[in-house]
Short mmCIF file of N, CA and C in Angstrom, two decimals:
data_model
loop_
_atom_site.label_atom_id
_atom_site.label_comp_id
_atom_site.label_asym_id
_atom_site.label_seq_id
_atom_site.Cartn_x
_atom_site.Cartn_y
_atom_site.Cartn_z
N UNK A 1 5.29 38.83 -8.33
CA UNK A 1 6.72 38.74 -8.14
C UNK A 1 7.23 37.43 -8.68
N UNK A 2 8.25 37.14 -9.26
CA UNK A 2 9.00 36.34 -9.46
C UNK A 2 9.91 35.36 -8.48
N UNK A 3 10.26 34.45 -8.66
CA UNK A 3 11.01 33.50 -7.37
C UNK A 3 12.72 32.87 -8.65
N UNK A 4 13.78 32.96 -7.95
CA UNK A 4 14.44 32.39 -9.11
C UNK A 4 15.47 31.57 -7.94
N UNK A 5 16.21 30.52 -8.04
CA UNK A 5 17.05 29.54 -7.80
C UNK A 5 18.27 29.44 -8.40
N UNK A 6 19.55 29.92 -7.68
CA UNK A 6 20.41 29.48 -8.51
C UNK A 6 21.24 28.10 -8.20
N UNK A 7 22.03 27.41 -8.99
CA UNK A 7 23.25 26.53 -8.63
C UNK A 7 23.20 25.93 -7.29
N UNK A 8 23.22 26.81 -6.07
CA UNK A 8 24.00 26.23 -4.82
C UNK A 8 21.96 26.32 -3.99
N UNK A 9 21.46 26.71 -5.01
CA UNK A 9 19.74 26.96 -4.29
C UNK A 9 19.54 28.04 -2.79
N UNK A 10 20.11 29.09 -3.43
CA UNK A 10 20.16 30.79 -3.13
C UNK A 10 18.94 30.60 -3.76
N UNK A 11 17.99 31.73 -2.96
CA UNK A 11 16.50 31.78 -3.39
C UNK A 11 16.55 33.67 -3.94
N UNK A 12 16.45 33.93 -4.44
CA UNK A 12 16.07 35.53 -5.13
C UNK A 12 14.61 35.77 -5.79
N UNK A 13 14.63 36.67 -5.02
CA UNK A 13 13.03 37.36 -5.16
C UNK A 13 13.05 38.55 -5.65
N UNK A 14 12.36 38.48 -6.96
CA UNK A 14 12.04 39.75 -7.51
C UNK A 14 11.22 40.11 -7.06
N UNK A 15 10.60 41.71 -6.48
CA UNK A 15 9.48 42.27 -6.25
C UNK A 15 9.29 43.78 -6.68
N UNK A 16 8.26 44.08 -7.27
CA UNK A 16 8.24 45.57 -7.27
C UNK A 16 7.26 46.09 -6.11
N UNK A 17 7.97 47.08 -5.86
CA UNK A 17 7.09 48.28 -4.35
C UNK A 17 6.58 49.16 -4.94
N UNK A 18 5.56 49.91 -4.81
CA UNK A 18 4.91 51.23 -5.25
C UNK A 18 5.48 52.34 -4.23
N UNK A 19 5.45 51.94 -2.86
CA UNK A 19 6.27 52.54 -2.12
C UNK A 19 7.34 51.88 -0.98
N UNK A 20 8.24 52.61 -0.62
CA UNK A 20 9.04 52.47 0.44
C UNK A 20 8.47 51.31 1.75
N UNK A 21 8.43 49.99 1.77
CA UNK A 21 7.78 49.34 2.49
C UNK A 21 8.71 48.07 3.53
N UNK A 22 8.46 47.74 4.33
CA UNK A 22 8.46 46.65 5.38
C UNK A 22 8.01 45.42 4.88
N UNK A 23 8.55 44.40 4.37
CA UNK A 23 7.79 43.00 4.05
C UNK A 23 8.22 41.74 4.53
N UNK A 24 7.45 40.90 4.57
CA UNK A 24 7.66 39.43 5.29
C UNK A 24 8.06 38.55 3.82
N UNK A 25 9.34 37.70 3.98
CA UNK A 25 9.32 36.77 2.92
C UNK A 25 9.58 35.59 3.57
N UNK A 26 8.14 34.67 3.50
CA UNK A 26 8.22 33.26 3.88
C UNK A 26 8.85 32.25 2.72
N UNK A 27 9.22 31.33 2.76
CA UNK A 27 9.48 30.44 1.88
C UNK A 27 8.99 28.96 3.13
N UNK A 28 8.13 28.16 2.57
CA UNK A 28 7.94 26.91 2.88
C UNK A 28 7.76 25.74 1.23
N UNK A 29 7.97 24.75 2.44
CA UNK A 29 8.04 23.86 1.21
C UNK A 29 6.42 23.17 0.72
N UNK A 30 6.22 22.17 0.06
CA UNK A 30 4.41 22.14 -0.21
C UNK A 30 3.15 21.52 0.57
N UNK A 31 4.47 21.17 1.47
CA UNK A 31 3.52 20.49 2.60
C UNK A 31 3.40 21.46 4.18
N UNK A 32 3.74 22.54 3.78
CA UNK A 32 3.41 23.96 5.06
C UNK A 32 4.61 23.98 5.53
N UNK A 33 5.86 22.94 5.37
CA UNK A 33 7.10 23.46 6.92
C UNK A 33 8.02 24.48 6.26
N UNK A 34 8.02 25.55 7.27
CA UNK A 34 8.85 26.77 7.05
C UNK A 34 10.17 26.75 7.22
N UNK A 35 10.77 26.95 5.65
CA UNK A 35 12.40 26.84 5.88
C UNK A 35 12.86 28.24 5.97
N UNK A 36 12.44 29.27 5.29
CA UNK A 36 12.90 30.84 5.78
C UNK A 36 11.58 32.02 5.93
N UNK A 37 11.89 32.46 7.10
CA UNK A 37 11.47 33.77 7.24
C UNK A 37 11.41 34.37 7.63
N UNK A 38 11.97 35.74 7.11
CA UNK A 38 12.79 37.06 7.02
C UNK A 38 12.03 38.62 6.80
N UNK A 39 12.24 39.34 7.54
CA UNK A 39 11.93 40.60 6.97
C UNK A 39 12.87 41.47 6.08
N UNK A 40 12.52 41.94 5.01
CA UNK A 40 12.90 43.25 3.96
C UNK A 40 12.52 44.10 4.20
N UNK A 41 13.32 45.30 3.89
CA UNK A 41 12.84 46.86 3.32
C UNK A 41 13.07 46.88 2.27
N UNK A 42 11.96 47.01 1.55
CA UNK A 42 11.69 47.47 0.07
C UNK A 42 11.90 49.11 -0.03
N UNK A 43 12.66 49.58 -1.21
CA UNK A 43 12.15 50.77 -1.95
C UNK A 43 11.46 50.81 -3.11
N UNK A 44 11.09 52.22 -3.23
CA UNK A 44 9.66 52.14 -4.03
C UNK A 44 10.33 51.72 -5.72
N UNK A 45 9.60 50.73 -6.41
CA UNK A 45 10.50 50.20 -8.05
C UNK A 45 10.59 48.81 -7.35
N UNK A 46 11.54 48.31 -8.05
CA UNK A 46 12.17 46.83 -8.52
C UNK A 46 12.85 46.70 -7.33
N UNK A 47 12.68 45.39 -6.47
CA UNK A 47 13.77 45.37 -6.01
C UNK A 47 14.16 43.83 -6.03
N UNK A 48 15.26 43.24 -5.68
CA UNK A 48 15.75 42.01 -5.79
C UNK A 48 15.86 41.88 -4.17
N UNK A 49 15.40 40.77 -3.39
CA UNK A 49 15.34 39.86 -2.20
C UNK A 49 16.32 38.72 -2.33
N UNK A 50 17.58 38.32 -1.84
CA UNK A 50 18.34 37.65 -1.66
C UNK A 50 18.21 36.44 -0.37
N UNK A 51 17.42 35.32 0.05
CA UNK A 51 18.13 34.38 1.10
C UNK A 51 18.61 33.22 0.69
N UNK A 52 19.54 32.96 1.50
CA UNK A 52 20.66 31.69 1.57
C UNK A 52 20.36 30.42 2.45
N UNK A 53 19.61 29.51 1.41
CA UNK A 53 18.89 28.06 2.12
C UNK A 53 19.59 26.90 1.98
N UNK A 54 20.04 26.63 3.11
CA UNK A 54 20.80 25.45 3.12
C UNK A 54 19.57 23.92 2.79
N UNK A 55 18.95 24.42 3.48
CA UNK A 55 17.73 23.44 3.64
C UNK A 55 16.75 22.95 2.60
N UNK A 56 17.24 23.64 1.12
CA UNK A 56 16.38 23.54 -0.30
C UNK A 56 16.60 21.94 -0.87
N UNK A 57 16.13 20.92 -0.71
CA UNK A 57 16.39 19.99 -1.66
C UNK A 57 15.87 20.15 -3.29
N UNK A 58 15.49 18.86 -4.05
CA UNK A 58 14.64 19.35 -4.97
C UNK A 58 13.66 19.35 -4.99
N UNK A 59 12.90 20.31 -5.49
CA UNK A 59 11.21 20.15 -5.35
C UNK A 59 10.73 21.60 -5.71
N UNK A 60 9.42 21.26 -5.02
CA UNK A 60 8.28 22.38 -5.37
C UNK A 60 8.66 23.01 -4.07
N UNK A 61 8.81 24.69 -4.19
CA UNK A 61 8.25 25.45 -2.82
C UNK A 61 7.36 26.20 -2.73
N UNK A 62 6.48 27.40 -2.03
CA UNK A 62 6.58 28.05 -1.72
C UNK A 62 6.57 29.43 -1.38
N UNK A 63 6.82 30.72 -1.93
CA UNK A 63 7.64 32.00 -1.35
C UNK A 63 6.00 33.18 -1.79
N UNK A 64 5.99 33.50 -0.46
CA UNK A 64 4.69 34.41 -0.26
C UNK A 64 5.34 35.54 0.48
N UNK A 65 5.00 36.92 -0.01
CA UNK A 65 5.10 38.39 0.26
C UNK A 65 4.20 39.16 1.18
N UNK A 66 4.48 39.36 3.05
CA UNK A 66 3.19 40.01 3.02
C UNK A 66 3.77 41.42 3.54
N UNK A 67 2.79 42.16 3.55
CA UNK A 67 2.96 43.63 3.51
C UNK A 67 1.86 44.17 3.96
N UNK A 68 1.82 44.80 5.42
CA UNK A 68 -0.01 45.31 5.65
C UNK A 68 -0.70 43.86 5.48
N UNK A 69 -1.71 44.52 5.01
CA UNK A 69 -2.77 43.49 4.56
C UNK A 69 -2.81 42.68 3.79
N UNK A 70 -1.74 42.46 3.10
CA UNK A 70 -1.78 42.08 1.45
C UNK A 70 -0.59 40.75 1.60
N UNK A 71 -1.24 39.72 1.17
CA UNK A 71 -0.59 38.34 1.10
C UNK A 71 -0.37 38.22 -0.81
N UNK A 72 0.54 37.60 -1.70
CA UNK A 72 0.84 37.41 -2.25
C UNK A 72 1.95 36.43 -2.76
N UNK A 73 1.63 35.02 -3.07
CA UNK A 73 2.38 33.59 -3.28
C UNK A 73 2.51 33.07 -4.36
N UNK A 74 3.64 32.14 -4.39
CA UNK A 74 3.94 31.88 -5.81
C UNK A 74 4.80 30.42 -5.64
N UNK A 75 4.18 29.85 -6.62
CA UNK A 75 5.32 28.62 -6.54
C UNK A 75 6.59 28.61 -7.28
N UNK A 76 7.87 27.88 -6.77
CA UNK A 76 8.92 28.18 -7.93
C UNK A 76 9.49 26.73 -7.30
N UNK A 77 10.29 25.80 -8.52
CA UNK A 77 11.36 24.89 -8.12
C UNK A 77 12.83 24.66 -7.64
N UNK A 78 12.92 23.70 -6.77
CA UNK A 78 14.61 24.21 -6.60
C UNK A 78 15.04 23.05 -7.27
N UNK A 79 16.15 23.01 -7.53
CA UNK A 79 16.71 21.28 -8.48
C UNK A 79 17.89 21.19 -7.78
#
């Protein structure tokens, strides 16, 4: 999955589902403290994940997908 940042540091998450699913989206920053996390419903394809972080300075974060069993993380920057 992809992580993208815009302007005001709105966090958007690309993810694709194979199916119709329930997922956890953490975002912490690189030293473990958790600034969001939220549950999604995914449908099955592409979907776009939207949260609104007041709390983003600049830096490294973050943003891991879990689902069932399955953990999946990624780093992305905010400026």
């Amino acid at each position: 999955f992809k992580v993208l940042t815009d302007i005001n540091n709105n966090i958007k998450a690309s993810v694709f589902s194979l199916t119709n699913a329930q997922v956890k989206l953490l975002i912490t920053d690189v030293s473990g403290r958790k600034i969001s996390d939220k549950t999604h419903f995914l449908s099955k394809g592409q979907n776009m994940l939207e949260v609104s972080s007041t709390e983003l300075t600049a830096g490294i974060y973050v943003a891991t997908v879990q689902s069932g069993g399955e953990t999946v993380s990624t780093k992305f920057l905010a400026r």
